[in-house]
PDB file of C-alpha atoms in Angstrom:
ATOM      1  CA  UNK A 143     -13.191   5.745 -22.923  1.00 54.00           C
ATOM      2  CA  UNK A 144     -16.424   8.050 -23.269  1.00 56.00           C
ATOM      3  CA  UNK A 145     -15.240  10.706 -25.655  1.00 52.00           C
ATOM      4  CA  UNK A 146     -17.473  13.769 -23.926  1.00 56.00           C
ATOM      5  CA  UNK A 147     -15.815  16.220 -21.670  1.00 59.00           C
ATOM      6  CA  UNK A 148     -16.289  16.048 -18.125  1.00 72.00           C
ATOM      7  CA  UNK A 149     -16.962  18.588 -16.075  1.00 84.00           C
ATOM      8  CA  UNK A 150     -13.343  19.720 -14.449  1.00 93.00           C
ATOM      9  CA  UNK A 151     -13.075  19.495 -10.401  1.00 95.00           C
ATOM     10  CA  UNK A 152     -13.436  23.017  -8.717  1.00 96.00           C
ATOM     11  CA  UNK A 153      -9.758  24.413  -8.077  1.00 98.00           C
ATOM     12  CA  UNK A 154      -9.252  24.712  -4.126  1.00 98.00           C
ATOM     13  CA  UNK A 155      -6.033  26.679  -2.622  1.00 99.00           C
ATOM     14  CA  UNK A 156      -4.025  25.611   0.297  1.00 99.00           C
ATOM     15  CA  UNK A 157      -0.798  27.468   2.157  1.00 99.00           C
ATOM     16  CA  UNK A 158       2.205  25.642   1.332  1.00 99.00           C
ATOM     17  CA  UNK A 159       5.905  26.314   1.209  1.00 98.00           C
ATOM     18  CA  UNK A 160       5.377  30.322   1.709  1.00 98.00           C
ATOM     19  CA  UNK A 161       3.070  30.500  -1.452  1.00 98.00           C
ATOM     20  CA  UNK A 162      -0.903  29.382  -2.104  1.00 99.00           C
ATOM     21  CA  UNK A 163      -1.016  26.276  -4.571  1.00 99.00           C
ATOM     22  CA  UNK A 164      -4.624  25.576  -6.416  1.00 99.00           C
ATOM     23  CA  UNK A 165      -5.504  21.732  -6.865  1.00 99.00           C
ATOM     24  CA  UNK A 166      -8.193  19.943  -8.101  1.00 99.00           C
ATOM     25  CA  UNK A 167      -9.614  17.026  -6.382  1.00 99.00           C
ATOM     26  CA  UNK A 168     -12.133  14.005  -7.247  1.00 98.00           C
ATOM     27  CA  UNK A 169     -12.456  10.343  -6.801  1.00 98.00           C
ATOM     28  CA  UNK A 170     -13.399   9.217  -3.424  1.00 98.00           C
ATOM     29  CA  UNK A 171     -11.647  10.828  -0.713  1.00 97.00           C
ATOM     30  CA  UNK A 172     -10.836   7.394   1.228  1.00 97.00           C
ATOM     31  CA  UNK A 173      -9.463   5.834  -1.738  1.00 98.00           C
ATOM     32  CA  UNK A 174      -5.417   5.738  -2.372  1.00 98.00           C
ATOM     33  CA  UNK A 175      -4.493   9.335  -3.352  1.00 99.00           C
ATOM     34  CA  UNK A 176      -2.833  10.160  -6.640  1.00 99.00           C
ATOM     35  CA  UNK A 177      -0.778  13.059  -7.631  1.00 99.00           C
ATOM     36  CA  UNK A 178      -0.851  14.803 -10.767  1.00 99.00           C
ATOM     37  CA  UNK A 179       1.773  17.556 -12.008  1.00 99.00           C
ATOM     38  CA  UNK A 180       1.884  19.022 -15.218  1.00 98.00           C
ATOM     39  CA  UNK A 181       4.204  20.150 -17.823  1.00 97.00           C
ATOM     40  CA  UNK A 182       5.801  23.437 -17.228  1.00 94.00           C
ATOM     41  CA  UNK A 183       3.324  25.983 -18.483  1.00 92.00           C
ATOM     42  CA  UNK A 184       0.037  24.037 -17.859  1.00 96.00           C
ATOM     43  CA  UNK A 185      -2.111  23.426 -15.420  1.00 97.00           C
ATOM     44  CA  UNK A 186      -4.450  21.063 -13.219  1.00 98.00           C
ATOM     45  CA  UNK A 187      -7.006  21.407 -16.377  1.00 97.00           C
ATOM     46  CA  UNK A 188      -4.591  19.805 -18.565  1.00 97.00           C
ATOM     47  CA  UNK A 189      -5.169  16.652 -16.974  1.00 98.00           C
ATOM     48  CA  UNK A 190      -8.853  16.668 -18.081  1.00 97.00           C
ATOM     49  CA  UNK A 191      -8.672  14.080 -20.809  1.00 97.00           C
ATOM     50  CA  UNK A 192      -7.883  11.215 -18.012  1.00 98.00           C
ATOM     51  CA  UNK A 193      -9.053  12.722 -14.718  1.00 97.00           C
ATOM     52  CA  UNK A 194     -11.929  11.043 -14.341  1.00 96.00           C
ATOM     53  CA  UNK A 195     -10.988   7.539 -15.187  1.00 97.00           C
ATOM     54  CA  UNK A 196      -8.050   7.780 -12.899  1.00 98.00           C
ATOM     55  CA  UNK A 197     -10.529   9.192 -10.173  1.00 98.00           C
ATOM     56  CA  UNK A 198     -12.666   5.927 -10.219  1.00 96.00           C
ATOM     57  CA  UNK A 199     -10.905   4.403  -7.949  1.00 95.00           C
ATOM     58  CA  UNK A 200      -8.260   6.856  -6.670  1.00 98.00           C
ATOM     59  CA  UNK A 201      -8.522  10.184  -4.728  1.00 99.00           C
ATOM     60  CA  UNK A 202      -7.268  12.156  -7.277  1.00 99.00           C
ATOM     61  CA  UNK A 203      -5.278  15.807  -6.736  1.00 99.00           C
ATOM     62  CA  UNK A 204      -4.029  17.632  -9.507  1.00 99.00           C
ATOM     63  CA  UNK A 205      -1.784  20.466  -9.067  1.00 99.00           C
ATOM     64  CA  UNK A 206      -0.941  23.920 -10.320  1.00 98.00           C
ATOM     65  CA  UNK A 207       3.244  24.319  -9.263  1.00 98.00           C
ATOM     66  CA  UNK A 208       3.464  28.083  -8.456  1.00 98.00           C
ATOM     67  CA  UNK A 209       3.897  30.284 -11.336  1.00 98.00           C
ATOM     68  CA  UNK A 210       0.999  27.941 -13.233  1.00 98.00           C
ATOM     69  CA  UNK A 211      -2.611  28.487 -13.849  1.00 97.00           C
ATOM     70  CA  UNK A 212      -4.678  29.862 -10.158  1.00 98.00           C
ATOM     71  CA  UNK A 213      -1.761  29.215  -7.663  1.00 98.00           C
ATOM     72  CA  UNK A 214       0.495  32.279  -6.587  1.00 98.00           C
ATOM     73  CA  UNK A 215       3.189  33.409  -8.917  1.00 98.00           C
ATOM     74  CA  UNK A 216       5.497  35.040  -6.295  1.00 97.00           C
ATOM     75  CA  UNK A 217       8.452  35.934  -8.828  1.00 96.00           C
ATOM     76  CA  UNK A 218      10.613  33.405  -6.837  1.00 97.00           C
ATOM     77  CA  UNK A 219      11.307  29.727  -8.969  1.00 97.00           C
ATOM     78  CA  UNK A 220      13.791  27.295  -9.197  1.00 96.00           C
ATOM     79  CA  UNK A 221      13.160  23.045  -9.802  1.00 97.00           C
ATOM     80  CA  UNK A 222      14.201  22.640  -6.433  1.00 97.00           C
ATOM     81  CA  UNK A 223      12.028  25.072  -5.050  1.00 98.00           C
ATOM     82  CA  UNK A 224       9.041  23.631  -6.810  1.00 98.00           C
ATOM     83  CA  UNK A 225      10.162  20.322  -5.747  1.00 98.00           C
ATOM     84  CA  UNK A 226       9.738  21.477  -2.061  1.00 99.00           C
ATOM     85  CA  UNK A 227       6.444  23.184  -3.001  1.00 99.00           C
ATOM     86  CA  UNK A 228       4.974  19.390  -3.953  1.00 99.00           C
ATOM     87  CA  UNK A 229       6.415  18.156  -0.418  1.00 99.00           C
ATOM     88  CA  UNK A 230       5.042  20.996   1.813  1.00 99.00           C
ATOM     89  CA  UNK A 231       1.712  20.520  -0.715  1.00 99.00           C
ATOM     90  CA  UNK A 232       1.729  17.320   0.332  1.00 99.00           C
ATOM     91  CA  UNK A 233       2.327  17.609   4.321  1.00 99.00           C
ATOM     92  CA  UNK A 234      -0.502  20.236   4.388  1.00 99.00           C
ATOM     93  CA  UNK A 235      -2.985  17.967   3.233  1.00 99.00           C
ATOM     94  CA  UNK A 236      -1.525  15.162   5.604  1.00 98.00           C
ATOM     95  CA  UNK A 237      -0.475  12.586   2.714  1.00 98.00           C
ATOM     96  CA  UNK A 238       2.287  10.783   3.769  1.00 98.00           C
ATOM     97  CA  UNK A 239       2.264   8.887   0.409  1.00 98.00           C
ATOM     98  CA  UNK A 240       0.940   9.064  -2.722  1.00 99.00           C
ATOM     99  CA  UNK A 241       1.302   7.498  -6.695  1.00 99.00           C
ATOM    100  CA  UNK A 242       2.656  10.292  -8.866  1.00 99.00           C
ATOM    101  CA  UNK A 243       2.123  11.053 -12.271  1.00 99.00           C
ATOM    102  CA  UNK A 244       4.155  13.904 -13.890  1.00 99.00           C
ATOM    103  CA  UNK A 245       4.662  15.070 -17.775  1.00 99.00           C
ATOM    104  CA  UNK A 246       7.533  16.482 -19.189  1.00 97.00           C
ATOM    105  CA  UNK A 247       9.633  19.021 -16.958  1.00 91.00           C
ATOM    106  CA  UNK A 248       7.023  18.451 -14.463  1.00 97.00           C
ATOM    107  CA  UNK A 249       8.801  15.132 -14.196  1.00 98.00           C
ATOM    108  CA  UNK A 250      11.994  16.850 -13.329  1.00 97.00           C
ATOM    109  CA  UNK A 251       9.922  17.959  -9.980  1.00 98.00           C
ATOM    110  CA  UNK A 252       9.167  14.703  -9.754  1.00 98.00           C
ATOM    111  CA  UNK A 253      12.305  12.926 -10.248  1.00 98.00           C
ATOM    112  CA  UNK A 254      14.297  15.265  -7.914  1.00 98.00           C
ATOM    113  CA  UNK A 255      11.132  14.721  -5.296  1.00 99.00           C
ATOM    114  CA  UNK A 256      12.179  11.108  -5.645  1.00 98.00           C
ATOM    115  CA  UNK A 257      15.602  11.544  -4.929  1.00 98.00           C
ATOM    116  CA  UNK A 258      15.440  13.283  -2.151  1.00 97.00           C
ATOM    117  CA  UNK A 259      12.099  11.973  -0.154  1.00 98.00           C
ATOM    118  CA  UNK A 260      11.793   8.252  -2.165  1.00 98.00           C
ATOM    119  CA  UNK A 261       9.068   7.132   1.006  1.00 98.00           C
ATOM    120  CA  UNK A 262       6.786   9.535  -0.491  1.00 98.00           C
ATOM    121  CA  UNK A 263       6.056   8.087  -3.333  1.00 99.00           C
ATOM    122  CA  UNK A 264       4.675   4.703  -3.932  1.00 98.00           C
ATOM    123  CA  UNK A 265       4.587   4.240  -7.808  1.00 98.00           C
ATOM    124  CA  UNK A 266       5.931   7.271 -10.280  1.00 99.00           C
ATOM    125  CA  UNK A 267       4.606   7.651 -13.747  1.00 99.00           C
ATOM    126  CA  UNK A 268       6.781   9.915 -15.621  1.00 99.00           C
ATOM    127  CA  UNK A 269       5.273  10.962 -19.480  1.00 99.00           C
ATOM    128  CA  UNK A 270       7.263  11.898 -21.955  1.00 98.00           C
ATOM    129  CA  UNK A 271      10.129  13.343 -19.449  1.00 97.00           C
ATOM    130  CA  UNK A 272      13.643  14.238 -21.060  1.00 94.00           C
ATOM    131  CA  UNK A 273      16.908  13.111 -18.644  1.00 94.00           C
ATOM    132  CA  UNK A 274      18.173  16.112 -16.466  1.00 94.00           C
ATOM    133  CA  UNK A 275      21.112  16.162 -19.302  1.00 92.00           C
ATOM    134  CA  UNK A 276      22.608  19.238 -20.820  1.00 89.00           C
ATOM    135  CA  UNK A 277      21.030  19.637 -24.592  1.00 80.00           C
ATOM    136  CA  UNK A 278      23.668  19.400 -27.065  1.00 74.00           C
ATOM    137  CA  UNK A 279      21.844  22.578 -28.527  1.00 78.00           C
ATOM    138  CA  UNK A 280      21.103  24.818 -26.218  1.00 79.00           C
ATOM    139  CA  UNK A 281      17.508  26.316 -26.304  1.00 79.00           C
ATOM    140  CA  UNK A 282      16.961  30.344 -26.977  1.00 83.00           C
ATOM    141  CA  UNK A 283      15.760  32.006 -23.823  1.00 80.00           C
ATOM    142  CA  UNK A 284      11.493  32.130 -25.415  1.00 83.00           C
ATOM    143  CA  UNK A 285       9.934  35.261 -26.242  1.00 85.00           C
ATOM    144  CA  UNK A 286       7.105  36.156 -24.114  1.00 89.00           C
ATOM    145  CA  UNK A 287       3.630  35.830 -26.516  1.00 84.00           C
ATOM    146  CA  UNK A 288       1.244  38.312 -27.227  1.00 84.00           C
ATOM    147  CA  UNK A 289      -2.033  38.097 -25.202  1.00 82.00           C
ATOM    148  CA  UNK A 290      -2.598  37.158 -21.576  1.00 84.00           C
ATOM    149  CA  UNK A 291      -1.158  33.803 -20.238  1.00 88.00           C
ATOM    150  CA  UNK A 292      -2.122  31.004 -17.841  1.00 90.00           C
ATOM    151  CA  UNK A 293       1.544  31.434 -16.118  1.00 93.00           C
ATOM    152  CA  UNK A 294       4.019  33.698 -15.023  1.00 94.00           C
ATOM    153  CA  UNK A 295       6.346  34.620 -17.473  1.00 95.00           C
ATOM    154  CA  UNK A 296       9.424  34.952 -14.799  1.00 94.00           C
ATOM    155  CA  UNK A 297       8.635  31.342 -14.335  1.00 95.00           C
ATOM    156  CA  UNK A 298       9.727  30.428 -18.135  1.00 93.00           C
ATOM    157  CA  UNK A 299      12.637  32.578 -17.556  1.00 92.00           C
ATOM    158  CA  UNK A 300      13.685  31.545 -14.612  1.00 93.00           C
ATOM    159  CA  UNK A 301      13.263  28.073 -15.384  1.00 92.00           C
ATOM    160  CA  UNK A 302      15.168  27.880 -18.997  1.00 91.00           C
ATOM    161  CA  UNK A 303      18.831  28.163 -17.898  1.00 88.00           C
ATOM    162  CA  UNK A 304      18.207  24.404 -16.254  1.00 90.00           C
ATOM    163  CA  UNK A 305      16.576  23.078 -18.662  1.00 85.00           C
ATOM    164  CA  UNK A 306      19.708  23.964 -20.956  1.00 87.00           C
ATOM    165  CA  UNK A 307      22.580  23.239 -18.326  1.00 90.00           C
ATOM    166  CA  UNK A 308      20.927  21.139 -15.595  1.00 94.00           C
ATOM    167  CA  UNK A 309      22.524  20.539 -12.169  1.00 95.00           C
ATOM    168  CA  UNK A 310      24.717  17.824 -12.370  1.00 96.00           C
ATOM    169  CA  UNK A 311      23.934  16.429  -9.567  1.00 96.00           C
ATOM    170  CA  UNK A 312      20.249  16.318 -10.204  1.00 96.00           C
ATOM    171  CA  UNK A 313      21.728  13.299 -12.642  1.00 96.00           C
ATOM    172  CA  UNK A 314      24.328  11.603 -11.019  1.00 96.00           C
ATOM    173  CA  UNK A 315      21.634  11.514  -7.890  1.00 96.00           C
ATOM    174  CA  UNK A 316      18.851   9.847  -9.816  1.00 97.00           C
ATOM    175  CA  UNK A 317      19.938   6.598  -8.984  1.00 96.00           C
ATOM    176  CA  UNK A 318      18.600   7.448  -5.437  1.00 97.00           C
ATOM    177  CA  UNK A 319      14.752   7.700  -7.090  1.00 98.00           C
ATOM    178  CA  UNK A 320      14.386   3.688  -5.803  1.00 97.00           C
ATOM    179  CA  UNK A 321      10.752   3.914  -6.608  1.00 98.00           C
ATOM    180  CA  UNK A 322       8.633   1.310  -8.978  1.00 98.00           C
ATOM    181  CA  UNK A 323       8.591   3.990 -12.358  1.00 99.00           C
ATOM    182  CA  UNK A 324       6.804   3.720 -15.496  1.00 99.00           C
ATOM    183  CA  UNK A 325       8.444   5.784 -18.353  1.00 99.00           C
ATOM    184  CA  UNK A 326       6.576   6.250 -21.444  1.00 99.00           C
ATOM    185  CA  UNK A 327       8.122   7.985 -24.473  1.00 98.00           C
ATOM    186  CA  UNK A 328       6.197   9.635 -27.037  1.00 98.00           C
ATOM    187  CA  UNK A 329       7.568   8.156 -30.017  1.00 98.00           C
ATOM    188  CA  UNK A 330       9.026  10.205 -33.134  1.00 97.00           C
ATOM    189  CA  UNK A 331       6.807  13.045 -33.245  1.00 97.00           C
ATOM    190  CA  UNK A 332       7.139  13.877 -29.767  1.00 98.00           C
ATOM    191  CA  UNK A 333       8.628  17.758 -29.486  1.00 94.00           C
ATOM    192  CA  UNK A 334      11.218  15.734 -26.963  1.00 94.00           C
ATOM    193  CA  UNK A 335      14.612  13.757 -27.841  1.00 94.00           C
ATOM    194  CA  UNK A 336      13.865  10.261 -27.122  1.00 96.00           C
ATOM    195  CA  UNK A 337      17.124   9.372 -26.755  1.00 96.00           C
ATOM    196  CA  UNK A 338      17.156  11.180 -23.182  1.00 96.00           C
ATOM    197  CA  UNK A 339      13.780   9.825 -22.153  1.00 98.00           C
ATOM    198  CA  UNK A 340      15.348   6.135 -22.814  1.00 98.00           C
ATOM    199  CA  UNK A 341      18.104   7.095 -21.063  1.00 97.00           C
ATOM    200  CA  UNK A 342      15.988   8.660 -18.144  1.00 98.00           C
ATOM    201  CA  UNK A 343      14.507   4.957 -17.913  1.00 98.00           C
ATOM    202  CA  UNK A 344      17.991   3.325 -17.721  1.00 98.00           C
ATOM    203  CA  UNK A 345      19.017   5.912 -14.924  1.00 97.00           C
ATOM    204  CA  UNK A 346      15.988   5.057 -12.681  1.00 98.00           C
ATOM    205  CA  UNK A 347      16.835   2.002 -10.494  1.00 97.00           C
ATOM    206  CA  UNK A 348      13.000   0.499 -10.971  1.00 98.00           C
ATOM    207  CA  UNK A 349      11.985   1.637 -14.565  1.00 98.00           C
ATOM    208  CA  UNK A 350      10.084   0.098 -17.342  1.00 98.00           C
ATOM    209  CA  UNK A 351       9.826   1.848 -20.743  1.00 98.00           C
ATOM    210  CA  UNK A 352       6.898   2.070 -22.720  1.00 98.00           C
ATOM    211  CA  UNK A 353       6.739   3.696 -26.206  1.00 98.00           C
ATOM    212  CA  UNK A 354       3.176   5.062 -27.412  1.00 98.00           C
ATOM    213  CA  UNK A 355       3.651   6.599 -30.097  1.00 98.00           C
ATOM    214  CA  UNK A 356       1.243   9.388 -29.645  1.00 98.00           C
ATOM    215  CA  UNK A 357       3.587  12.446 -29.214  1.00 98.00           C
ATOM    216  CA  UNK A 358       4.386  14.633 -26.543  1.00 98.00           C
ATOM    217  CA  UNK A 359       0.986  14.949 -24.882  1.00 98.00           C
ATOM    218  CA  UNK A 360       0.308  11.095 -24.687  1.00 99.00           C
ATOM    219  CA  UNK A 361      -2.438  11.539 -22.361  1.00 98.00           C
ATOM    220  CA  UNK A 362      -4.640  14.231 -24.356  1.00 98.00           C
ATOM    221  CA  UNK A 363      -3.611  12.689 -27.824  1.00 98.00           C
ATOM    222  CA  UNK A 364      -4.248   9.046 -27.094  1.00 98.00           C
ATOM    223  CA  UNK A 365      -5.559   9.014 -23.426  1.00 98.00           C
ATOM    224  CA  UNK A 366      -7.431   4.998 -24.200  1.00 98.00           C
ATOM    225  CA  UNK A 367      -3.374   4.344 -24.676  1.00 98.00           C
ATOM    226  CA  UNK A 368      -1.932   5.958 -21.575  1.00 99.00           C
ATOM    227  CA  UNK A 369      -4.312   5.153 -19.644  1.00 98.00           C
ATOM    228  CA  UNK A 370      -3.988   1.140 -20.697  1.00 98.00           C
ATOM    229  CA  UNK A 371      -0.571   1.614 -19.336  1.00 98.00           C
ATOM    230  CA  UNK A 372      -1.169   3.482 -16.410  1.00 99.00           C
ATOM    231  CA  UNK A 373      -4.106   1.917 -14.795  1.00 98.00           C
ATOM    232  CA  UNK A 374      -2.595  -1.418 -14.471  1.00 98.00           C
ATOM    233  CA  UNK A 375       0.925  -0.303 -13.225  1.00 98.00           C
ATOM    234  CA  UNK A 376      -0.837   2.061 -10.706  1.00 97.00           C
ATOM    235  CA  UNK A 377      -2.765  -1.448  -9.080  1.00 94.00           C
ATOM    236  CA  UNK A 378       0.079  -4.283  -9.732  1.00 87.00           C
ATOM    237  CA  UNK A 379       1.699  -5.145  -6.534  1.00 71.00           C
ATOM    238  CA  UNK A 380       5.733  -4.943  -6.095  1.00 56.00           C
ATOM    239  CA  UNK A 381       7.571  -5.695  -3.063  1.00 55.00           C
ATOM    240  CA  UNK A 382       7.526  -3.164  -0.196  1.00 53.00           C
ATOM    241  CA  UNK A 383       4.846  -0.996  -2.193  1.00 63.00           C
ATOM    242  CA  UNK A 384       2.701  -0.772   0.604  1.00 56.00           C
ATOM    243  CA  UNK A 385      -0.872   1.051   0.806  1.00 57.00           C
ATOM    244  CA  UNK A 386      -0.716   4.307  -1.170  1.00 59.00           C
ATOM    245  CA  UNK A 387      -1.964   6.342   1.758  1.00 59.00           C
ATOM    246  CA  UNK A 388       0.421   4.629   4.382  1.00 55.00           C
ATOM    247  CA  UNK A 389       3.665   6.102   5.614  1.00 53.00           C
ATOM    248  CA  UNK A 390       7.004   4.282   4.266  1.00 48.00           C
ATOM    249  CA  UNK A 391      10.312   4.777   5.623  1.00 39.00           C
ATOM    250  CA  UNK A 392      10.294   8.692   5.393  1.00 41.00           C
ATOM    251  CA  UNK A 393       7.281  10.418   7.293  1.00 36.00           C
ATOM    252  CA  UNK A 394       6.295  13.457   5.081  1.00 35.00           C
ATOM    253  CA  UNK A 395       7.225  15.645   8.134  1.00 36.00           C
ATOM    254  CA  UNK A 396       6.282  19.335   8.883  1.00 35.00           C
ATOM    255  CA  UNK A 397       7.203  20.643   5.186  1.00 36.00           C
ATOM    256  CA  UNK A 398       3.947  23.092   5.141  1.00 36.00           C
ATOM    257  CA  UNK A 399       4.137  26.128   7.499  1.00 36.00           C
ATOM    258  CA  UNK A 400       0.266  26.716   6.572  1.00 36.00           C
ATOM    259  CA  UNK A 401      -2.466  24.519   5.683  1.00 34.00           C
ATOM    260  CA  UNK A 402      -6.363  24.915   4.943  1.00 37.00           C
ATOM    261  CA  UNK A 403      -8.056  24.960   1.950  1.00 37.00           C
ATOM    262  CA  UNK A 404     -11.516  27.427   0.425  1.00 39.00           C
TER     263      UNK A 404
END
């Protein structure tokens, strides 16, 4: 891959869900879209190191969940309020189905978006995600760092008590995620236990694992590796996969209550 930087996509806004959400978008705007979500506490730039090779042949959109980098930070957050943010995100911009490719807790959204609304998603790429499982030792609650941030701090807060005692049922549901999923696990200097990310991949009723050992952020560490993995399971066939753009079973329905974009 060509080492320079690339220029990052201007951030555009659209109404979704109650709340503004920024995006990015490149890659031709005909081509099968592709959803990008990051890891709780980054943003659509994070996704810089492999945006443009995934945008050769994809319409790529990578988004900032509320609370993250330019969109809104209303003070309101939950996972299953973000999850509904990606599904009115998606209505607004009349994508009835898309790839998806989320990292870490971002892949929590994404998982419990697959549960719920599986026609919406074609193929699901899940980096370096731990299970939905409570940790056997807890995390402290952070303290908020010095300086300005890229976030909203109620978001972290808000968000912590799940990531220590998850919904149950977030769990015994994943078995409903019937999508085609590629797990990859960032190998034993990743900041996350891969025990739960292998166990993630058992969970999911269409999962492959793939280890590249590159740590946590496999796609800014070792993005030639990720995407060697990603491109090809993003343009293999499986049965019932379908055109990325065309509706499946579920419709994405009227999720949005306001769309438009500046």
């Amino acid at each position: 891959m060509d080492p320079r930087p690339r220029p990052l996509p201007a951030l555009r806004t659209v109404r979704a869900n109650g709340v503004t959400l920024a995006y990015r978008e490149t890659g031709p705007a005909t081509a099968p879209p592709l959803l990008l979500l990051p890891a709780r506490g980054e943003s659509s730039a994070d996704w810089a190191p492999v945006m443009g090779p995934l945008a050769a042949h994809r319409r790529v959109l990578a988004l900032d969940p509320r609370g993250h980098g330019a969109s809104e930070y209303p003070g309101t957050y939950s996972f299953p309020l973000l999850r509904d943010d990606v599904r009115a995100f998606l209505a607004a911009l009349a994508l009835p189905r898309v790839d998806l490719v989320a990292h870490s807790l971002g892949g929590i959204i994404a998982c419990l978006l697959a549960q719920e609304h599986p026609g919406l998603i074609r193929r699901l790429v899940l980096e370096d995600v731990p299970a939905p499982l409570p940790l056997a030792t807890p995390r402290p609650v952070p303290e908020r760092p010095t300086g300005p941030l890229g976030l909203d701090w109620r978001m972290v807060l808000a968000t912590e008590h799940p990531r220590n005692h998850p919904d149950p049922a977030w769990w015994e549901r994943m078995e409903r995620a019937d999508v085609p999923a590629l797990v990859l696990a960032g190998g034993p200097t990743s900041v996350v236990d891969q025990s739960t990310v292998s166990a993630l991949a058992e969970r999911l009723p269409r999962a492959r694992l793939v280890t590249v050992p590159a740590g946590h952020h496999i796609h800014a560490e070792d993005p030639d590796a990720f995407l060697a993995h990603v491109l090809p399971f993003l343009t293999a066939d499986a049965p019932g996969d379908g055109p990325a753009n065309a509706p499946a079973h579920e419709p994405a329905g009227e999720a949005a209550d306001e769309a438009g974009s500046n």
